[in-house]
PDB file of C-alpha atoms in Angstrom:
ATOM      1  CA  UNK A   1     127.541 229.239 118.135  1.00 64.00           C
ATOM      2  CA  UNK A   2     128.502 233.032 119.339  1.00 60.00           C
ATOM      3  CA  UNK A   3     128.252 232.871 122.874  1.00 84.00           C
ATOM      4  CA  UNK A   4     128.019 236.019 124.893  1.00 93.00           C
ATOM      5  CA  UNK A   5     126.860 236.265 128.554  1.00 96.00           C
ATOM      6  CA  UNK A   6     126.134 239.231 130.985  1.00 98.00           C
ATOM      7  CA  UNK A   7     125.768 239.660 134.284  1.00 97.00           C
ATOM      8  CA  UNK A   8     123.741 240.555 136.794  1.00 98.00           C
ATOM      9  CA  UNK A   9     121.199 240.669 134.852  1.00 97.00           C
ATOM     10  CA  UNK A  10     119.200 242.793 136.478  1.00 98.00           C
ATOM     11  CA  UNK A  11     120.736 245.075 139.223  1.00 97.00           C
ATOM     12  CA  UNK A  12     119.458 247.982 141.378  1.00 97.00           C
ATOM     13  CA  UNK A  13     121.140 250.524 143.190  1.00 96.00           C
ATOM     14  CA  UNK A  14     120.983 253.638 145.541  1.00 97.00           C
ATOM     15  CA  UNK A  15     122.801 256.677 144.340  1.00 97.00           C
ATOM     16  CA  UNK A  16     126.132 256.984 144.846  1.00 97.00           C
ATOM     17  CA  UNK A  17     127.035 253.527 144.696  1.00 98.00           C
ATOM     18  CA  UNK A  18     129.873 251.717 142.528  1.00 97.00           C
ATOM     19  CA  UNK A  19     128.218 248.391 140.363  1.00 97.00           C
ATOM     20  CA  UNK A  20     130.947 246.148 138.253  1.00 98.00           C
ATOM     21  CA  UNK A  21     128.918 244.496 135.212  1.00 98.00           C
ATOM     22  CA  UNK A  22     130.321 241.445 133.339  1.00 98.00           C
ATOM     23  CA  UNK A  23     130.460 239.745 129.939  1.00 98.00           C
ATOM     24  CA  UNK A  24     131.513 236.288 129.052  1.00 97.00           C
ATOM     25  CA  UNK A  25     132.514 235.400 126.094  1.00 93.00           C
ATOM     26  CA  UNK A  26     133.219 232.205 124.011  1.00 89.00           C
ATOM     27  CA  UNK A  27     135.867 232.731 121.995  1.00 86.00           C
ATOM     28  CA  UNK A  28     138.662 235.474 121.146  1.00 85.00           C
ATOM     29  CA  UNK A  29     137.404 238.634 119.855  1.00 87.00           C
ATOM     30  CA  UNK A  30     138.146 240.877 117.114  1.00 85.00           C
ATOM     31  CA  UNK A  31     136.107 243.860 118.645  1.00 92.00           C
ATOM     32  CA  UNK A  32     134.460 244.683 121.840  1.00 96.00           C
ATOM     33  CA  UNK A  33     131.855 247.151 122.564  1.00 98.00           C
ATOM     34  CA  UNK A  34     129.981 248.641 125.443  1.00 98.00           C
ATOM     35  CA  UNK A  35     126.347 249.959 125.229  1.00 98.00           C
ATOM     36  CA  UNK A  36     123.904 252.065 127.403  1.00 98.00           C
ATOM     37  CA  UNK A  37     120.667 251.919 126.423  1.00 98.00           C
ATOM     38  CA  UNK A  38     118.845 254.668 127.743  1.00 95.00           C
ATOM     39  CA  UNK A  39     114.978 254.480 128.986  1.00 92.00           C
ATOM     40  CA  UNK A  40     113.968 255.909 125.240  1.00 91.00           C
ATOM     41  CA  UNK A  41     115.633 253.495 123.368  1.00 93.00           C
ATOM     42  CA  UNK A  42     119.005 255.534 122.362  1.00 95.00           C
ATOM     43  CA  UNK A  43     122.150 253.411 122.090  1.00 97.00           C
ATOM     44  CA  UNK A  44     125.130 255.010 123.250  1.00 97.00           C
ATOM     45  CA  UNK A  45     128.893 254.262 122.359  1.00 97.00           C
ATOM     46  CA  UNK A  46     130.850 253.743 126.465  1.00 98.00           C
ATOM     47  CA  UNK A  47     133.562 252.010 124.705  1.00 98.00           C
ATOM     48  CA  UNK A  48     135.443 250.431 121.978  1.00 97.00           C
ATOM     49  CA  UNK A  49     137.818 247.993 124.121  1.00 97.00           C
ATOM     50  CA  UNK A  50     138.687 244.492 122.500  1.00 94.00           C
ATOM     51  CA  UNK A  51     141.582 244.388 124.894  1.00 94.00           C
ATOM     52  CA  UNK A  52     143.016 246.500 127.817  1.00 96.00           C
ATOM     53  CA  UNK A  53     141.365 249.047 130.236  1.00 98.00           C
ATOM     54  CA  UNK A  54     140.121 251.947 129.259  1.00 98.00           C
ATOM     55  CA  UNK A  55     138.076 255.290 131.523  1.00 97.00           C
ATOM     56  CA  UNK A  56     135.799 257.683 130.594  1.00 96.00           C
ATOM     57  CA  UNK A  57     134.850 259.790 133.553  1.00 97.00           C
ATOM     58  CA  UNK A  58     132.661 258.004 136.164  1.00 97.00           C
ATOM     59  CA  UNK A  59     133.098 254.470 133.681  1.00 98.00           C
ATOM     60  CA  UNK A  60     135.842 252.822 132.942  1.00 98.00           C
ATOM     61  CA  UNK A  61     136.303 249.019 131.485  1.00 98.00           C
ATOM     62  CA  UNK A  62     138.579 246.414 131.103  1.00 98.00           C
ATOM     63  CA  UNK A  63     138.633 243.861 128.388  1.00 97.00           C
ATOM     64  CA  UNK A  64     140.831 240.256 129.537  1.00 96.00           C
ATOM     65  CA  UNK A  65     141.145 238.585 126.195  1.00 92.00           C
ATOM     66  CA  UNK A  66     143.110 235.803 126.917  1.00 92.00           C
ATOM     67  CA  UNK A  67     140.445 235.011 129.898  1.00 95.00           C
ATOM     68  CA  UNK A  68     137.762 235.777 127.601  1.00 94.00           C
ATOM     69  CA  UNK A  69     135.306 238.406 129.364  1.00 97.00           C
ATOM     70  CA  UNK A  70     135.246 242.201 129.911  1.00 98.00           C
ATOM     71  CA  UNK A  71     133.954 244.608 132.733  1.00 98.00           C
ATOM     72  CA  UNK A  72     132.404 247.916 132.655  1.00 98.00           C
ATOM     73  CA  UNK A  73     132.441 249.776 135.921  1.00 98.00           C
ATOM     74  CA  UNK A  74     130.439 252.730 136.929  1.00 98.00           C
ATOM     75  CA  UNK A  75     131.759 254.446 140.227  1.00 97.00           C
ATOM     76  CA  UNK A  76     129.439 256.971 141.855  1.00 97.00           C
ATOM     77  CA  UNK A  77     126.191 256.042 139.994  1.00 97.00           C
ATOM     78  CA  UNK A  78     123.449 258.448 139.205  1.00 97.00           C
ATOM     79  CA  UNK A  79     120.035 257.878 138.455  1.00 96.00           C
ATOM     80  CA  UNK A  80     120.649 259.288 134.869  1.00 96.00           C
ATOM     81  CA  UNK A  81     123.148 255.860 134.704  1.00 97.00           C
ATOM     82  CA  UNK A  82     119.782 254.012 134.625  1.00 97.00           C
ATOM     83  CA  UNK A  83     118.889 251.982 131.492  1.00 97.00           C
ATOM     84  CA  UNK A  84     120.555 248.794 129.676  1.00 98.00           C
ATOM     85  CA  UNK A  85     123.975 248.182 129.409  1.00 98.00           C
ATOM     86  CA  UNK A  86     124.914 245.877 126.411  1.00 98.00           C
ATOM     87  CA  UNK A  87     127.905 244.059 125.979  1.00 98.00           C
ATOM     88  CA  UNK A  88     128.987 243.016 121.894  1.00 97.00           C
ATOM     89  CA  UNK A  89     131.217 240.831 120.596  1.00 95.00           C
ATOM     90  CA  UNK A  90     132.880 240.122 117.078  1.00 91.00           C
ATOM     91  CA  UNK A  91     134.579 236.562 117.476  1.00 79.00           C
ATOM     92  CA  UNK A  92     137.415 235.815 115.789  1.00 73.00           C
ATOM     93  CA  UNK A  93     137.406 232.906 113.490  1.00 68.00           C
ATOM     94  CA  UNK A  94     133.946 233.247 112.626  1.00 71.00           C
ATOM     95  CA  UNK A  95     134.535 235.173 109.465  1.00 75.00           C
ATOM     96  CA  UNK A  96     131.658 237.609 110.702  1.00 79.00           C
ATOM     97  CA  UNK A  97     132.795 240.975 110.597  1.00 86.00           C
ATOM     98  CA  UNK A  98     129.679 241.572 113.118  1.00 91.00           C
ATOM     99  CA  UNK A  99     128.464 242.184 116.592  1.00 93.00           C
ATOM    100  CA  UNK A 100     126.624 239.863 118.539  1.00 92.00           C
ATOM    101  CA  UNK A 101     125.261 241.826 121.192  1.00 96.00           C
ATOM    102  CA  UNK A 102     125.040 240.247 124.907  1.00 96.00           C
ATOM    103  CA  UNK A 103     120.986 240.013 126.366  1.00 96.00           C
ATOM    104  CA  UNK A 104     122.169 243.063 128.647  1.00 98.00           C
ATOM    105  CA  UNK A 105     122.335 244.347 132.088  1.00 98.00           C
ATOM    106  CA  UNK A 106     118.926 246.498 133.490  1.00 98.00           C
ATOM    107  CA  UNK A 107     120.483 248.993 136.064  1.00 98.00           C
ATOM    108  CA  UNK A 108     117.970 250.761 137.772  1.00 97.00           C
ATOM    109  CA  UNK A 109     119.601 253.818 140.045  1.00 97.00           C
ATOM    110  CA  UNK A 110     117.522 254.949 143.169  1.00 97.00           C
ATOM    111  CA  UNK A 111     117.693 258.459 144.304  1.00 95.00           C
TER     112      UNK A 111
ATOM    113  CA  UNK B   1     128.483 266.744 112.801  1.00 61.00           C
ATOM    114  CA  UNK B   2     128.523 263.220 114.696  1.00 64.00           C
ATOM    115  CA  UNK B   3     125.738 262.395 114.972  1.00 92.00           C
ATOM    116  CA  UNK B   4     123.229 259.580 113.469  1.00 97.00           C
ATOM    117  CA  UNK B   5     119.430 260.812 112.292  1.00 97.00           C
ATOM    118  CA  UNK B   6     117.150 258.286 111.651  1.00 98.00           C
ATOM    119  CA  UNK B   7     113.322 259.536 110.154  1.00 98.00           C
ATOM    120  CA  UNK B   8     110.454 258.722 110.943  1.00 98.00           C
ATOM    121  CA  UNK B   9     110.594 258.467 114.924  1.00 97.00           C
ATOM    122  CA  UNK B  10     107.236 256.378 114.530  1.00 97.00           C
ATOM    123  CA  UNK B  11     105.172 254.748 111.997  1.00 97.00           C
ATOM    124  CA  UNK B  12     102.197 252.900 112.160  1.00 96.00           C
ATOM    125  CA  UNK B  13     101.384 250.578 108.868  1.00 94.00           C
ATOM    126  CA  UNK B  14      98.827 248.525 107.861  1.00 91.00           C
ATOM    127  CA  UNK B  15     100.442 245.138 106.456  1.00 90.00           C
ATOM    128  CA  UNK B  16      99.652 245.990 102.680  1.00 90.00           C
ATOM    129  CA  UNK B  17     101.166 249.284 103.208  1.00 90.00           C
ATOM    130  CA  UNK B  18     104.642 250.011 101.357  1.00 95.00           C
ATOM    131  CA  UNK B  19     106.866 252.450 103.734  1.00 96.00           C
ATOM    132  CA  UNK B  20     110.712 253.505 103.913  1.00 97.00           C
ATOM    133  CA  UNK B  21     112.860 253.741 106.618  1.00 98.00           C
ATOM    134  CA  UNK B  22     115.884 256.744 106.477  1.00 98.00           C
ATOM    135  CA  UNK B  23     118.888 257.171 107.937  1.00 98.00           C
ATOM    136  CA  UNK B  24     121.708 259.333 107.275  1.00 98.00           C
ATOM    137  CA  UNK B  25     125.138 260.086 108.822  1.00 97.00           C
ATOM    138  CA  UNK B  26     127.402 263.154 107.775  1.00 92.00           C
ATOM    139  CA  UNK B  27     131.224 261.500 109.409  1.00 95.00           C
ATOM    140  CA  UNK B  28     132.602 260.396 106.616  1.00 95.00           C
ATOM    141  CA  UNK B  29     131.578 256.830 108.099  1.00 97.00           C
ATOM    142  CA  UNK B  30     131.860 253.422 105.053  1.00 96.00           C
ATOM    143  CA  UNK B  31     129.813 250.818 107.157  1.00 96.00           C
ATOM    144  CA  UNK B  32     126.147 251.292 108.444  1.00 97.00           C
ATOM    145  CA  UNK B  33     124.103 248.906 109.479  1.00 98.00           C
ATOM    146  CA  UNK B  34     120.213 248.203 110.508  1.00 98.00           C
ATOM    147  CA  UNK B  35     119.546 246.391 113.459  1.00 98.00           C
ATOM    148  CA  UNK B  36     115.949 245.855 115.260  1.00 98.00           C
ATOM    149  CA  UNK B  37     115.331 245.315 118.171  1.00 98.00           C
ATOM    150  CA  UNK B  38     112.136 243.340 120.081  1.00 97.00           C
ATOM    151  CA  UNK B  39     110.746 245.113 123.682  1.00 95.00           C
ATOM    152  CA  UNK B  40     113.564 244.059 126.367  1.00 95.00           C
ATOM    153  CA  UNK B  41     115.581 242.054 123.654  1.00 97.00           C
ATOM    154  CA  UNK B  42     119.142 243.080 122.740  1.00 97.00           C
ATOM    155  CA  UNK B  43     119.235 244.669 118.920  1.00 98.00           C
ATOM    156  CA  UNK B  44     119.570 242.166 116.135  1.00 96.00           C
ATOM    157  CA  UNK B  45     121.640 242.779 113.130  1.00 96.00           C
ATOM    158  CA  UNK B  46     119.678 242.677 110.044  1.00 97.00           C
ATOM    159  CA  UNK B  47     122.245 244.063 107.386  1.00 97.00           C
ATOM    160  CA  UNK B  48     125.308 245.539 107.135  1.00 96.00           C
ATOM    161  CA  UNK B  49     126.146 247.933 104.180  1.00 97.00           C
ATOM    162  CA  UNK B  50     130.376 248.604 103.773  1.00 96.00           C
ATOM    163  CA  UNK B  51     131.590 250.857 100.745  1.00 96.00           C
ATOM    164  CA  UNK B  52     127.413 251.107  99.740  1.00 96.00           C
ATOM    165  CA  UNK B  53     127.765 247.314  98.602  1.00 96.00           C
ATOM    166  CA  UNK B  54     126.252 245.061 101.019  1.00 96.00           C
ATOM    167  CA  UNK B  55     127.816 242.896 103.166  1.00 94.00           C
ATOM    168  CA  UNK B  56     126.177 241.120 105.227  1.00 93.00           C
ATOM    169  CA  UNK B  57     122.258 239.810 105.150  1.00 93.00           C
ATOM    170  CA  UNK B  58     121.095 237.916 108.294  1.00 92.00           C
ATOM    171  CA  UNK B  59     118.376 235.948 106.235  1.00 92.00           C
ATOM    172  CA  UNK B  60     116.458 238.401 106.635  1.00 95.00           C
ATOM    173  CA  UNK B  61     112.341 237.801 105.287  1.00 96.00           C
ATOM    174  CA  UNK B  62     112.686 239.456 101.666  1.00 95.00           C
ATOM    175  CA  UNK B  63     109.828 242.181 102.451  1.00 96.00           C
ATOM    176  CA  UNK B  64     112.627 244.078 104.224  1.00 98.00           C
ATOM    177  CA  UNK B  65     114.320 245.299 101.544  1.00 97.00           C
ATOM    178  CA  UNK B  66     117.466 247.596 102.109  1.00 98.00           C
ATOM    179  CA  UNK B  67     119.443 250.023 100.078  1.00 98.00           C
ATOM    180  CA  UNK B  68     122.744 252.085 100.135  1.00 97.00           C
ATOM    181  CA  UNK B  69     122.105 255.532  97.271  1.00 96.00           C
ATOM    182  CA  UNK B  70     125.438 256.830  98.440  1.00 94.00           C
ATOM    183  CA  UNK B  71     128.192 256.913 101.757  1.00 92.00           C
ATOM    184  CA  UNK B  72     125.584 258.620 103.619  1.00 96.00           C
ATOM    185  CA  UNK B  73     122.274 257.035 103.335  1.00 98.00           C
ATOM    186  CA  UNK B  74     120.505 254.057 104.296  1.00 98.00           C
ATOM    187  CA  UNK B  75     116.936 253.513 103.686  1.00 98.00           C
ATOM    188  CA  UNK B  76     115.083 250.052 104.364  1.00 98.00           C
ATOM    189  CA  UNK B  77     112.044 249.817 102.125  1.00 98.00           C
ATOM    190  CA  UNK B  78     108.748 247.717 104.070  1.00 97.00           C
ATOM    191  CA  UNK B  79     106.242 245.880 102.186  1.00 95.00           C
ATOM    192  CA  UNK B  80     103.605 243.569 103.179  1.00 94.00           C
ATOM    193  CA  UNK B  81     105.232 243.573 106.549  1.00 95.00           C
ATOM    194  CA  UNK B  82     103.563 241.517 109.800  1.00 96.00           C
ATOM    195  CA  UNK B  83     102.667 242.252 113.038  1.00 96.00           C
ATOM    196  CA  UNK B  84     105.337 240.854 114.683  1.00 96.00           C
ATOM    197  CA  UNK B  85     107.697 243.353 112.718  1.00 97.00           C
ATOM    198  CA  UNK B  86     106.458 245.331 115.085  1.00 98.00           C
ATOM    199  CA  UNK B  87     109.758 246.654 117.122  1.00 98.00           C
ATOM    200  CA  UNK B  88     112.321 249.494 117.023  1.00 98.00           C
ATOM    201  CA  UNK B  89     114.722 249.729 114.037  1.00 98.00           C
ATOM    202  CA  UNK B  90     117.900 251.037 114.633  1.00 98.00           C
ATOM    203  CA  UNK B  91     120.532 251.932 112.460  1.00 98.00           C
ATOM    204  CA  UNK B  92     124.183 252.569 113.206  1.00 98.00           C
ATOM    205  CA  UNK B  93     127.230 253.675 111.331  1.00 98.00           C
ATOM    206  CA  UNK B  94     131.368 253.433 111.995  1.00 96.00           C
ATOM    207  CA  UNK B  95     134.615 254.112 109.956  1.00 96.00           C
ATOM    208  CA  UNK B  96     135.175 250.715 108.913  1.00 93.00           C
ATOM    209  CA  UNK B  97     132.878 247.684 109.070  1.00 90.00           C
ATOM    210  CA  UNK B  98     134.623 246.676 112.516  1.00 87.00           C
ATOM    211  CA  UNK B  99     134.874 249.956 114.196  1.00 93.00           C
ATOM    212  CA  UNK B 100     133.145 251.610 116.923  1.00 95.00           C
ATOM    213  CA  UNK B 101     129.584 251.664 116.077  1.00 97.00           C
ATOM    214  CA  UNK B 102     127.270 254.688 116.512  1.00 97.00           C
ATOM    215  CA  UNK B 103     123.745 254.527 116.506  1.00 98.00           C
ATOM    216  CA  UNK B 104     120.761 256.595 115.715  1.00 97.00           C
ATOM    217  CA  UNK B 105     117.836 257.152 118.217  1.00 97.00           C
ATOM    218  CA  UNK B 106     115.558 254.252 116.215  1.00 97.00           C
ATOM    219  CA  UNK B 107     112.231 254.450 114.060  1.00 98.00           C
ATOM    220  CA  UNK B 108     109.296 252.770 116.551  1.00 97.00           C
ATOM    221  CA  UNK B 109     107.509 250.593 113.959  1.00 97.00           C
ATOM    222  CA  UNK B 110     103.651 249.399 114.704  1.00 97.00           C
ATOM    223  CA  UNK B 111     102.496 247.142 111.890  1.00 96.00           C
ATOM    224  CA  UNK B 112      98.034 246.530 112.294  1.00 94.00           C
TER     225      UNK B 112
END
């Protein structure tokens, strides 16, 4: 089946510090998203990155297709980066024009 | 206006209660979707609506019943629902059915 894998999957930091997050995936993908989950249950849009890097202020990501997994870096973390950070996948060949959504990374920033 | 609304915010139901979900997006968007999501579990896809004809249904239990009135609205109807439908129901939206996905900030259902 759809495999998608994250990691850490739980991670704390102190303010100010830089944190790589990773997902695995099992197969090539069609579509790649990145999540943050805030601590009321809001879903946010990072990125939209099936292959290639892309930044967006403090984050930025990278998607290696051919190596099958994808990073999401936050530089300079603050404690409003806190929350869950979801990777999800549509895999190509499935004929599922669908995310499958990675069990997440819990970042937890420390002033 | 980009943004995703989703009414109620909560709802409490007793299990032979019949309820609706809403959600409605104003970007012009042709796929939405509902998802829910269990505490500290990633969201699940329940079904995916493209072009108001629906395209995907992840088996879900037939009391969930959803529906597509026009490009901009998505209601899930709830009948005779469990406890352990208890969760957060989120829908999302994008252009096209594999597009970047925005989401609303959920409906927190309780079912007694």
């Amino acid at each position: 089946g759809i495999q998608v894998e994250q990691s850490p999957p739980d991670l704390i930091l102190q303010e100010g510090a830089n944190s790589t997050l990773r997902c695995n995936f099992s197969d090539s993908v069609n579509n790649l998203q990145w999540f943050h989950q805030n601590p009321w249950g809001q879903l946010i849009n990072l990125f939209y990155i099936p292959s290639g890097t892309k930044q967006n202020g403090r984050l930025s990501a990278t998607t290696v297709a051919t190596e099958r997994y994808s990073l999401l870096y936050i530089s300079s973390s603050q404690t409003t980066d806190s929350g869950v950070y979801f990777c999800a996948v549509e895999l190509w060949g499935t004929g599922r024009r669908a995310l499958t959504f990675g069990s997440g990374t819990r970042l937890q920033v420390q002033p | 206006d980009t943004e995703v609304t989703q009414t109620p915010k909560h709802l409490v139901m007793g299990m032979t209660n019949k309820k609706s979900l809403k959600c409605e997006q104003h970007m012009g968007h042709r796929a939405m979707y509902w998802y829910k999501q269990k505490a500290k579990k990633p969201p699940e896809l329940m079904f995916v609506y493209s072009y108001e004809k629906l395209s995907i249904n992840e088996s879900v239990p037939s009391r969930f019943s959803p529906e597509c009135p026009n490009s901009s609205l998505l209601n899930l109807h709830l009948h005779a629902l469990q406890p352990e439908d208890s969760a957060l129901y989120l829908c999302a939206s994008s252009q096209e059915q594999d597009s970047k996905q925005f989401f609303g900030p959920g409906t927190r259902l309780t079912v007694l």
